Amino acid sequence: MTKRNEIALDFTSVPPDEMAARAASFRALMGRRRTVRQFSDRPVPRGIIEDCVMTAASAPSGANQQPWTFVCVSNPAIKHEIRLAAEEEERRFYGDRASAEWLEALAPLGTDAEKPFLEVAPWLIVVFGQRYGTNAEGGRAKHYYMPESVGIATGLLIAALHNAGLASLTHTPSPMGFLNAICGRPENEKPMILMVVGHPAEGATVPAIGRKPLHDVSVWRE
Ligand code: IYR
């Protein structure tokens, strides 16, 4: 049994007025986030990506196992390889794998098998989830709630990137197994999300779609 070791909580209480102001301003900030599919090749310094990844890696996780690896790619040759492999999968997806119902659901987004952003954008962050880890004896350590944990971390990553003034796209070419080979990750790691990160292209446009209002996304029992 591992011994528990406790330290004082580092927590600053916020007065009600300031709490309301902060909640509202963060809502407004995040409300302006849009998924971007047209990227500029303008570079983004690695330090900014490092900070955003460390925000993501601060996420809560099952048993604090932190079951994630963020593979950060700016190397043009590797981005090119990822683009070619992703487009091959996407051609199959749009060509025959996707159901008519799925394609209809995607229609408002205007997506297709062409993924130029995978090499135009300065950074790709491939988020891998570790299905299991390694214990002290070198054996397999079961990981708990990996998909949920990686989902939370990815949400923080998206918020951190937006807060830093960067655009992102949560891209999920399916299946994504090719990313293990290209990124050199072991078989216990499952590619969960391919994040495209950078500045939007000059004059970028986004689909005219909105978000559900509060009463459609929440139920209150007060
Ligand atoms: N992976 C494809 C299709 C796609 C699927 C969903 I669900 C989206 O929200 C968007 C796209 C593609 O990236 O084009």
GROMACS .gro file of C-alpha atoms and ligand atoms in nm:
model
  236
    1MET     CA    1   0.000   0.000   0.000
    2THR     CA    2   0.147   0.338  -0.102
    3LYS     CA    3   0.149   0.593   0.181
    4ARG     CA    4  -0.058   0.909   0.141
    5ASN     CA    5   0.132   1.233   0.158
    6GLU     CA    6  -0.072   1.551   0.195
    7ILE     CA    7   0.026   1.914   0.139
    8ALA     CA    8  -0.165   2.240   0.190
    9LEU     CA    9  -0.407   2.334  -0.089
   10ASP     CA   10  -0.294   2.635  -0.293
   11PHE     CA   11  -0.628   2.807  -0.351
   12THR     CA   12  -0.729   3.173  -0.369
   13SER     CA   13  -1.091   3.253  -0.284
   14VAL     CA   14  -1.248   3.511  -0.512
   15PRO     CA   15  -1.509   3.766  -0.392
   16PRO     CA   16  -1.859   3.720  -0.549
   17ASP     CA   17  -1.839   4.026  -0.778
   18GLU     CA   18  -1.503   3.927  -0.914
   19MET     CA   19  -1.622   3.568  -0.951
   20ALA     CA   20  -1.915   3.684  -1.163
   21ALA     CA   21  -1.691   3.908  -1.374
   22ARG     CA   22  -1.438   3.631  -1.428
   23ALA     CA   23  -1.702   3.372  -1.514
   24ALA     CA   24  -1.861   3.609  -1.765
   25SER     CA   25  -1.536   3.715  -1.926
   26PHE     CA   26  -1.414   3.355  -1.964
   27ARG     CA   27  -1.751   3.264  -2.113
   28ALA     CA   28  -1.715   3.551  -2.363
   29LEU     CA   29  -1.356   3.451  -2.445
   30MET     CA   30  -1.443   3.087  -2.505
   31GLY     CA   31  -1.763   3.181  -2.684
   32ARG     CA   32  -1.552   3.339  -2.956
   33ARG     CA   33  -1.356   3.018  -3.017
   34ARG     CA   34  -1.424   2.860  -3.353
   35THR     CA   35  -1.284   2.550  -3.511
   36VAL     CA   36  -1.066   2.669  -3.798
   37ARG     CA   37  -0.988   2.476  -4.117
   38GLN     CA   38  -0.792   2.742  -4.307
   39PHE     CA   39  -0.451   2.803  -4.156
   40SER     CA   40  -0.164   3.042  -4.225
   41ASP     CA   41   0.194   2.914  -4.237
   42ARG     CA   42   0.298   3.189  -3.993
   43PRO     CA   43   0.526   3.024  -3.735
   44VAL     CA   44   0.435   2.985  -3.368
   45PRO     CA   45   0.721   2.970  -3.115
   46ARG     CA   46   0.767   2.632  -2.950
   47GLY     CA   47   0.748   2.788  -2.599
   48ILE     CA   48   0.382   2.879  -2.652
   49ILE     CA   49   0.300   2.523  -2.753
   50GLU     CA   50   0.492   2.395  -2.449
   51ASP     CA   51   0.286   2.615  -2.215
   52CYS     CA   52  -0.041   2.503  -2.373
   53VAL     CA   53   0.060   2.137  -2.356
   54MET     CA   54   0.148   2.176  -1.989
   55THR     CA   55  -0.194   2.332  -1.927
   56ALA     CA   56  -0.349   2.027  -2.094
   57ALA     CA   57  -0.128   1.797  -1.886
   58SER     CA   58  -0.257   1.964  -1.567
   59ALA     CA   59  -0.593   1.796  -1.629
   60PRO     CA   60  -0.740   1.561  -1.371
   61SER     CA   61  -0.705   1.197  -1.472
   62GLY     CA   62  -0.813   0.856  -1.346
   63ALA     CA   63  -0.597   0.771  -1.041
   64ASN     CA   64  -0.373   1.061  -1.151
   65GLN     CA   65  -0.219   0.827  -1.408
   66GLN     CA   66  -0.190   1.108  -1.664
   67PRO     CA   67  -0.244   0.859  -1.945
   68TRP     CA   68  -0.142   1.086  -2.231
   69THR     CA   69   0.143   1.169  -2.466
   70PHE     CA   70   0.132   1.488  -2.672
   71VAL     CA   71   0.341   1.449  -2.986
   72CYS     CA   72   0.417   1.802  -3.109
   73VAL     CA   73   0.515   1.812  -3.474
   74SER     CA   74   0.650   2.113  -3.663
   75ASN     CA   75   0.889   1.915  -3.886
   76PRO     CA   76   0.766   1.972  -4.246
   77ALA     CA   77   0.858   1.622  -4.368
   78ILE     CA   78   0.663   1.458  -4.084
   79LYS     CA   79   0.365   1.690  -4.139
   80HIS     CA   80   0.371   1.597  -4.508
   81GLU     CA   81   0.373   1.227  -4.421
   82ILE     CA   82   0.079   1.277  -4.182
   83ARG     CA   83  -0.113   1.469  -4.450
   84LEU     CA   84  -0.065   1.197  -4.712
   85ALA     CA   85  -0.168   0.917  -4.473
   86ALA     CA   86  -0.468   1.112  -4.338
   87GLU     CA   87  -0.594   1.200  -4.686
   88GLU     CA   88  -0.571   0.836  -4.787
   89GLU     CA   89  -0.800   0.741  -4.497
   90GLU     CA   90  -1.030   1.035  -4.564
   91ARG     CA   91  -1.068   0.943  -4.932
   92ARG     CA   92  -1.191   0.601  -4.818
   93PHE     CA   93  -1.417   0.766  -4.559
   94TYR     CA   94  -1.580   1.010  -4.802
   95GLY     CA   95  -1.571   0.758  -5.088
   96ASP     CA   96  -1.748   0.461  -4.930
   97ARG     CA   97  -1.702   0.415  -4.554
   98ALA     CA   98  -1.922   0.697  -4.429
   99SER     CA   99  -2.296   0.634  -4.424
  100ALA     CA  100  -2.530   0.872  -4.606
  101GLU     CA  101  -2.655   0.982  -4.264
  102TRP     CA  102  -2.301   1.067  -4.149
  103LEU     CA  103  -2.224   1.262  -4.467
  104GLU     CA  104  -2.548   1.453  -4.426
  105ALA     CA  105  -2.453   1.545  -4.068
  106LEU     CA  106  -2.116   1.674  -4.195
  107ALA     CA  107  -2.259   1.873  -4.486
  108PRO     CA  108  -2.290   2.204  -4.292
  109LEU     CA  109  -1.916   2.187  -4.217
  110GLY     CA  110  -1.818   2.161  -4.584
  111THR     CA  111  -1.540   1.911  -4.512
  112ASP     CA  112  -1.387   1.678  -4.771
  113ALA     CA  113  -1.086   1.448  -4.810
  114GLU     CA  114  -0.843   1.733  -4.884
  115LYS     CA  115  -0.646   1.825  -4.571
  116PRO     CA  116  -0.389   2.090  -4.676
  117PHE     CA  117  -0.392   2.236  -4.324
  118LEU     CA  118  -0.200   1.929  -4.206
  119GLU     CA  119   0.112   2.074  -4.365
  120VAL     CA  120   0.031   2.445  -4.383
  121ALA     CA  121  -0.027   2.493  -4.009
  122PRO     CA  122   0.296   2.534  -3.809
  123TRP     CA  123   0.210   2.272  -3.546
  124LEU     CA  124   0.027   1.941  -3.523
  125ILE     CA  125  -0.029   1.804  -3.174
  126VAL     CA  126  -0.115   1.436  -3.183
  127VAL     CA  127  -0.282   1.341  -2.856
  128PHE     CA  128  -0.220   0.978  -2.768
  129GLY     CA  129  -0.402   0.801  -2.485
  130GLN     CA  130  -0.215   0.529  -2.301
  131ARG     CA  131  -0.440   0.224  -2.272
  132TYR     CA  132  -0.205   0.091  -2.004
  133GLY     CA  133   0.123   0.200  -1.845
  134THR     CA  134   0.422   0.038  -1.681
  135ASN     CA  135   0.439  -0.048  -1.310
  136ALA     CA  136   0.743  -0.044  -1.080
  137GLU     CA  137   0.821  -0.407  -1.171
  138GLY     CA  138   0.814  -0.328  -1.544
  139GLY     CA  139   0.477  -0.502  -1.591
  140ARG     CA  140   0.150  -0.363  -1.727
  141ALA     CA  141  -0.028  -0.107  -1.508
  142LYS     CA  142  -0.398  -0.083  -1.578
  143HIS     CA  143  -0.513   0.269  -1.666
  144TYR     CA  144  -0.851   0.387  -1.547
  145TYR     CA  145  -1.081   0.621  -1.739
  146MET     CA  146  -0.827   0.685  -2.016
  147PRO     CA  147  -1.076   0.821  -2.276
  148GLU     CA  148  -1.240   1.053  -2.024
  149SER     CA  149  -0.902   1.175  -1.895
  150VAL     CA  150  -0.769   1.243  -2.245
  151GLY     CA  151  -1.095   1.417  -2.335
  152ILE     CA  152  -1.060   1.651  -2.039
  153ALA     CA  153  -0.693   1.722  -2.121
  154THR     CA  154  -0.781   1.793  -2.483
  155GLY     CA  155  -1.050   2.037  -2.372
  156LEU     CA  156  -0.796   2.222  -2.161
  157LEU     CA  157  -0.554   2.221  -2.456
  158ILE     CA  158  -0.816   2.378  -2.683
  159ALA     CA  159  -0.894   2.644  -2.419
  160ALA     CA  160  -0.524   2.715  -2.361
  161LEU     CA  161  -0.454   2.754  -2.732
  162HIS     CA  162  -0.750   2.986  -2.778
  163ASN     CA  163  -0.650   3.189  -2.473
  164ALA     CA  164  -0.301   3.226  -2.624
  165GLY     CA  165  -0.453   3.370  -2.942
  166LEU     CA  166  -0.412   3.059  -3.155
  167ALA     CA  167  -0.662   2.877  -3.372
  168SER     CA  168  -0.710   2.503  -3.358
  169LEU     CA  169  -0.887   2.219  -3.530
  170THR     CA  170  -0.974   1.892  -3.361
  171HIS     CA  171  -0.916   1.657  -3.650
  172THR     CA  172  -1.003   1.288  -3.632
  173PRO     CA  173  -0.909   1.104  -3.949
  174SER     CA  174  -1.048   0.758  -3.892
  175PRO     CA  175  -0.889   0.512  -3.836
  176MET     CA  176  -0.586   0.694  -3.695
  177GLY     CA  177  -0.355   0.395  -3.645
  178PHE     CA  178  -0.109   0.534  -3.904
  179LEU     CA  179  -0.012   0.798  -3.647
  180ASN     CA  180   0.162   0.538  -3.425
  181ALA     CA  181   0.404   0.451  -3.705
  182ILE     CA  182   0.468   0.810  -3.815
  183CYS     CA  183   0.505   0.943  -3.458
  184GLY     CA  184   0.700   0.638  -3.337
  185ARG     CA  185   0.464   0.563  -3.050
  186PRO     CA  186   0.421   0.217  -2.893
  187GLU     CA  187   0.115  -0.002  -2.937
  188ASN     CA  188  -0.026   0.074  -2.590
  189GLU     CA  189  -0.082   0.431  -2.707
  190LYS     CA  190  -0.400   0.505  -2.901
  191PRO     CA  191  -0.414   0.817  -3.118
  192MET     CA  192  -0.720   1.003  -2.989
  193ILE     CA  193  -0.711   1.347  -3.154
  194LEU     CA  194  -0.498   1.519  -3.412
  195MET     CA  195  -0.492   1.889  -3.319
  196VAL     CA  196  -0.400   2.136  -3.590
  197VAL     CA  197  -0.262   2.457  -3.440
  198GLY     CA  198  -0.160   2.796  -3.574
  199HIS     CA  199  -0.287   3.130  -3.696
  200PRO     CA  200  -0.595   3.140  -3.917
  201ALA     CA  201  -0.533   3.214  -4.285
  202GLU     CA  202  -0.594   3.573  -4.396
  203GLY     CA  203  -0.968   3.600  -4.468
  204ALA     CA  204  -1.047   3.258  -4.318
  205THR     CA  205  -1.416   3.170  -4.302
  206VAL     CA  206  -1.608   2.933  -4.077
  207PRO     CA  207  -1.944   2.762  -4.118
  208ALA     CA  208  -2.244   2.973  -4.017
  209ILE     CA  209  -2.345   2.740  -3.737
  210GLY     CA  210  -2.429   2.827  -3.380
  211ARG     CA  211  -2.438   2.679  -3.035
  212LYS     CA  212  -2.729   2.551  -2.834
  213PRO     CA  213  -2.867   2.796  -2.576
  214LEU     CA  214  -2.846   2.731  -2.200
  215HIS     CA  215  -3.195   2.581  -2.178
  216ASP     CA  216  -3.107   2.319  -2.439
  217VAL     CA  217  -2.784   2.208  -2.278
  218SER     CA  218  -2.874   2.210  -1.910
  219VAL     CA  219  -3.139   2.099  -1.664
  220TRP     CA  220  -3.172   2.269  -1.328
  221ARG     CA  221  -3.316   2.127  -1.008
  222GLU     CA  222  -3.292   2.406  -0.747
  223IYR     N1  223  -1.273   1.275  -4.035
  223IYR     C1  224  -1.341   1.340  -4.145
  223IYR     C2  225  -1.488   1.352  -4.124
  223IYR     C3  226  -1.536   1.434  -4.013
  223IYR     C4  227  -1.606   1.373  -3.911
  223IYR     C5  228  -1.662   1.448  -3.810
  223IYR     I1  229  -1.778   1.355  -3.672
  223IYR     C6  230  -1.644   1.588  -3.807
  223IYR     O1  231  -1.698   1.663  -3.704
  223IYR     C7  232  -1.573   1.650  -3.908
  223IYR     C8  233  -1.517   1.571  -4.011
  223IYR     C9  234  -1.276   1.477  -4.176
  223IYR     O2  235  -1.199   1.525  -4.093
  223IYR     O3  236  -1.303   1.534  -4.281
   0.00000   0.00000   0.00000
